[in-house]
Amino acid sequence: FLVYTPGNKMAIAQRNVVLIDPQVSLTTDELTYDLENEIAFYDSGGTIVSESNTLTSKKGWYNTQRKLFVFETDVVLEHQKFNMFTDTLHYITTTEVANIFGPTLIESDENVIYTERGIYDTKKDLAWFWQNAWLENNETHLAADSLVYDRNISFARAFRNVIITDSVNDYLLGGQIGEYDEITGYSFLTDSAWALFIDA
């Protein structure tokens, strides 16, 4: 079902709507498309599929000229290595870079990451998180003002107010600059570094 108004160049499509772009395809039940500004809107749930990711949200809009998706409400990004859950996400289809706005949880087999602002390059598996950022696996909890994470080598760099908690060996490490290797368990902290060992 399609209604097009030539005066304001607005099209409303309903039922089994598919918008196909060179980088992605968008599927939804109802889509409003502004041909003048090249922007598509939906608020009844939508799914986009790109080369590396599948994204779903309750609301969203897509600027077909800038290749920018804005997802809002119950946003889920499914990647082969992780799942991301958030309420607001900006996604550039040409680069597959996700810009995170608001409380976000990223779950994988290796760890769980939380942040309230960040950038995740899903194609290169590189990320920069800030604002209440932390990373946690079975043994270690790493928290800092800013985290840079390379999922390819399971390696994190942390900056400002860094605290590493090892629940297996019962110690806490702190400093302003830190590194953590998830594969080897190696931790390094410097700049006002300190250590606290818990003797049960």
Short mmCIF file of C-alpha atoms in Angstrom, two decimals, residues 5-185:
data_model
loop_
_atom_site.label_atom_id
_atom_site.label_comp_id
_atom_site.label_asym_id
_atom_site.label_seq_id
_atom_site.Cartn_x
_atom_site.Cartn_y
_atom_site.Cartn_z
CA THR A 5 1.62 13.46 -2.18
CA PRO A 6 3.32 15.41 -5.02
CA GLY A 7 2.87 18.78 -3.28
CA ASN A 8 5.21 18.04 -0.38
CA LYS A 9 6.93 15.07 -2.02
CA MET A 10 5.99 12.70 0.81
CA ALA A 11 5.36 8.99 0.34
CA ILE A 12 3.77 6.67 2.91
CA ALA A 13 4.22 2.94 2.36
CA GLN A 14 2.58 0.24 4.48
CA ARG A 15 2.73 -3.54 4.86
CA ASN A 16 5.86 -5.49 3.89
CA VAL A 17 7.90 -2.37 3.10
CA VAL A 18 11.48 -2.84 1.91
CA LEU A 19 13.88 0.03 1.23
CA ILE A 20 16.98 -1.12 -0.67
CA ASP A 21 20.20 0.88 -0.62
CA PRO A 22 23.62 -0.16 -2.02
CA GLN A 23 24.95 -0.84 1.51
CA VAL A 24 21.82 -1.96 3.40
CA SER A 25 18.20 -3.05 3.16
CA LEU A 26 15.51 -1.78 5.55
CA THR A 27 12.39 -3.82 6.28
CA THR A 28 9.41 -2.39 8.19
CA ASP A 29 5.60 -2.39 8.28
CA GLU A 30 5.21 1.34 7.68
CA LEU A 31 7.61 3.88 6.19
CA THR A 32 7.31 7.59 5.52
CA TYR A 33 9.74 8.86 2.90
CA ASP A 34 10.55 12.53 2.41
CA LEU A 35 11.78 12.70 -1.20
CA GLU A 36 12.73 16.38 -0.89
CA ASN A 37 15.21 15.79 1.94
CA GLU A 38 15.88 12.11 1.16
CA ILE A 39 14.93 10.94 4.66
CA ALA A 40 12.92 7.82 5.54
CA PHE A 41 11.12 7.44 8.91
CA TYR A 42 9.55 4.51 10.73
CA ASP A 43 8.05 4.16 14.22
CA SER A 44 6.48 0.70 14.20
CA GLY A 45 9.66 -1.37 14.24
CA GLY A 46 12.30 -1.87 11.60
CA THR A 47 15.24 -4.10 10.66
CA ILE A 48 18.27 -3.25 8.57
CA VAL A 49 20.75 -5.75 7.23
CA SER A 50 24.24 -4.73 6.13
CA GLU A 51 27.34 -6.73 5.22
CA SER A 52 28.41 -7.35 8.84
CA ASN A 53 25.43 -6.40 11.00
CA THR A 54 21.71 -6.77 11.58
CA LEU A 55 20.08 -3.88 13.47
CA THR A 56 16.57 -3.64 14.85
CA SER A 57 14.76 -0.82 16.64
CA LYS A 58 11.27 0.40 17.39
CA LYS A 59 11.86 3.83 15.83
CA GLY A 60 14.36 5.17 13.35
CA TRP A 61 15.13 7.34 10.38
CA TYR A 62 17.55 7.07 7.51
CA ASN A 63 19.19 9.89 5.58
CA THR A 64 19.80 8.22 2.23
CA GLN A 65 22.11 11.02 1.07
CA ARG A 66 24.39 11.00 4.13
CA LYS A 67 24.05 7.20 4.55
CA LEU A 68 23.20 7.74 8.21
CA PHE A 69 20.75 5.67 10.24
CA VAL A 70 19.47 6.94 13.59
CA PHE A 71 17.93 4.19 15.73
CA GLU A 72 15.81 4.87 18.81
CA THR A 73 14.06 2.70 21.42
CA ASP A 74 14.95 -0.98 21.99
CA VAL A 75 17.93 -0.93 19.63
CA VAL A 76 19.78 -4.21 19.04
CA LEU A 77 22.89 -4.56 16.88
CA GLU A 78 23.73 -8.17 16.06
CA HIS A 79 27.29 -8.85 14.94
CA GLN A 80 28.87 -12.28 14.48
CA LYS A 81 31.13 -11.59 17.51
CA PHE A 82 28.80 -9.66 19.84
CA ASN A 83 25.34 -8.22 20.48
CA MET A 84 24.82 -4.56 21.39
CA PHE A 85 21.78 -3.31 23.30
CA THR A 86 21.00 0.41 23.59
CA ASP A 87 18.28 3.03 23.22
CA THR A 88 19.97 5.42 20.78
CA LEU A 89 22.46 4.55 18.07
CA HIS A 90 23.76 6.36 14.99
CA TYR A 91 25.04 4.06 12.26
CA ILE A 92 26.90 5.01 9.09
CA THR A 93 26.18 2.41 6.43
CA THR A 94 29.25 3.08 4.26
CA THR A 95 31.75 2.57 7.11
CA GLU A 96 29.64 0.36 9.45
CA VAL A 97 30.64 2.59 12.36
CA ALA A 98 28.18 2.80 15.26
CA ASN A 99 28.03 5.94 17.42
CA ILE A 100 26.65 5.16 20.88
CA PHE A 101 24.46 7.58 22.84
CA GLY A 102 23.14 6.57 26.27
CA PRO A 103 23.40 3.42 28.41
CA THR A 104 24.68 0.55 26.26
CA LEU A 105 25.53 -3.10 26.95
CA ILE A 106 27.74 -5.12 24.60
CA GLU A 107 27.70 -8.87 25.21
CA SER A 108 30.03 -11.48 23.71
CA ASP A 109 31.36 -14.93 24.62
CA GLU A 110 34.54 -13.31 25.97
CA ASN A 111 33.23 -10.35 27.97
CA VAL A 112 30.56 -7.78 28.75
CA ILE A 113 31.19 -4.08 28.08
CA TYR A 114 29.13 -1.15 29.37
CA THR A 115 29.31 2.48 28.28
CA GLU A 116 27.15 5.56 27.95
CA ARG A 117 29.03 7.13 25.03
CA GLY A 118 31.29 5.63 22.46
CA ILE A 119 32.24 4.72 18.91
CA TYR A 120 32.38 1.15 17.63
CA ASP A 121 33.89 0.35 14.24
CA THR A 122 32.12 -2.95 13.58
CA LYS A 123 34.12 -3.65 10.43
CA LYS A 124 37.55 -3.27 12.08
CA ASP A 125 36.38 -4.48 15.54
CA LEU A 126 37.88 -1.41 17.21
CA ALA A 127 36.09 0.71 19.79
CA TRP A 128 36.48 3.79 21.99
CA PHE A 129 34.23 4.08 25.02
CA TRP A 130 33.85 6.89 27.52
CA GLN A 131 31.43 7.98 30.25
CA ASN A 132 31.05 5.25 32.92
CA ALA A 133 32.84 2.66 30.78
CA TRP A 134 33.74 -0.78 32.05
CA LEU A 135 34.73 -4.22 30.75
CA GLU A 136 34.17 -7.48 32.61
CA ASN A 137 34.96 -11.15 32.00
CA ASN A 138 35.03 -14.21 34.24
CA GLU A 139 38.08 -13.01 36.19
CA THR A 140 38.54 -9.28 35.77
CA HIS A 141 36.56 -6.05 35.97
CA LEU A 142 38.19 -3.03 34.29
CA ALA A 143 36.68 0.43 34.81
CA ALA A 144 37.94 3.82 33.60
CA ASP A 145 36.85 7.21 32.33
CA SER A 146 37.88 6.10 28.83
CA LEU A 147 38.50 2.69 27.25
CA VAL A 148 39.99 1.78 23.87
CA TYR A 149 39.26 -1.84 22.96
CA ASP A 150 40.61 -4.01 20.15
CA ARG A 151 38.46 -7.13 19.93
CA ASN A 152 40.80 -8.66 17.32
CA ILE A 153 43.51 -9.19 19.95
CA SER A 154 41.31 -8.92 23.10
CA PHE A 155 43.30 -5.95 24.35
CA ALA A 156 42.13 -2.85 26.24
CA ARG A 157 43.82 0.47 27.00
CA ALA A 158 42.32 2.58 29.78
CA PHE A 159 42.75 6.23 30.71
CA ARG A 160 41.95 8.28 33.83
CA ASN A 161 40.68 6.78 37.09
CA VAL A 162 41.56 3.25 36.01
CA ILE A 163 40.66 0.41 38.40
CA ILE A 164 41.28 -3.27 37.66
CA THR A 165 39.65 -5.78 40.00
CA ASP A 166 40.76 -9.42 39.87
CA SER A 167 38.18 -11.55 41.66
CA VAL A 168 40.16 -14.79 41.30
CA ASN A 169 43.45 -13.57 42.77
CA ASP A 170 41.81 -11.02 45.09
CA TYR A 171 43.54 -7.77 44.21
CA LEU A 172 42.78 -4.27 42.96
CA LEU A 173 45.04 -2.14 40.78
CA GLY A 174 44.62 1.55 40.11
CA GLY A 175 46.21 4.35 38.15
CA GLN A 176 45.62 6.94 35.45
CA ILE A 177 46.86 4.87 32.49
CA GLY A 178 46.39 1.12 32.13
CA GLU A 179 46.53 -1.84 29.79
CA TYR A 180 44.80 -5.21 30.01
CA ASP A 181 45.37 -8.29 27.86
CA GLU A 182 42.40 -10.65 28.15
CA ILE A 183 44.25 -13.58 26.60
CA THR A 184 47.25 -13.62 28.94
CA GLY A 185 45.65 -11.84 31.91
#
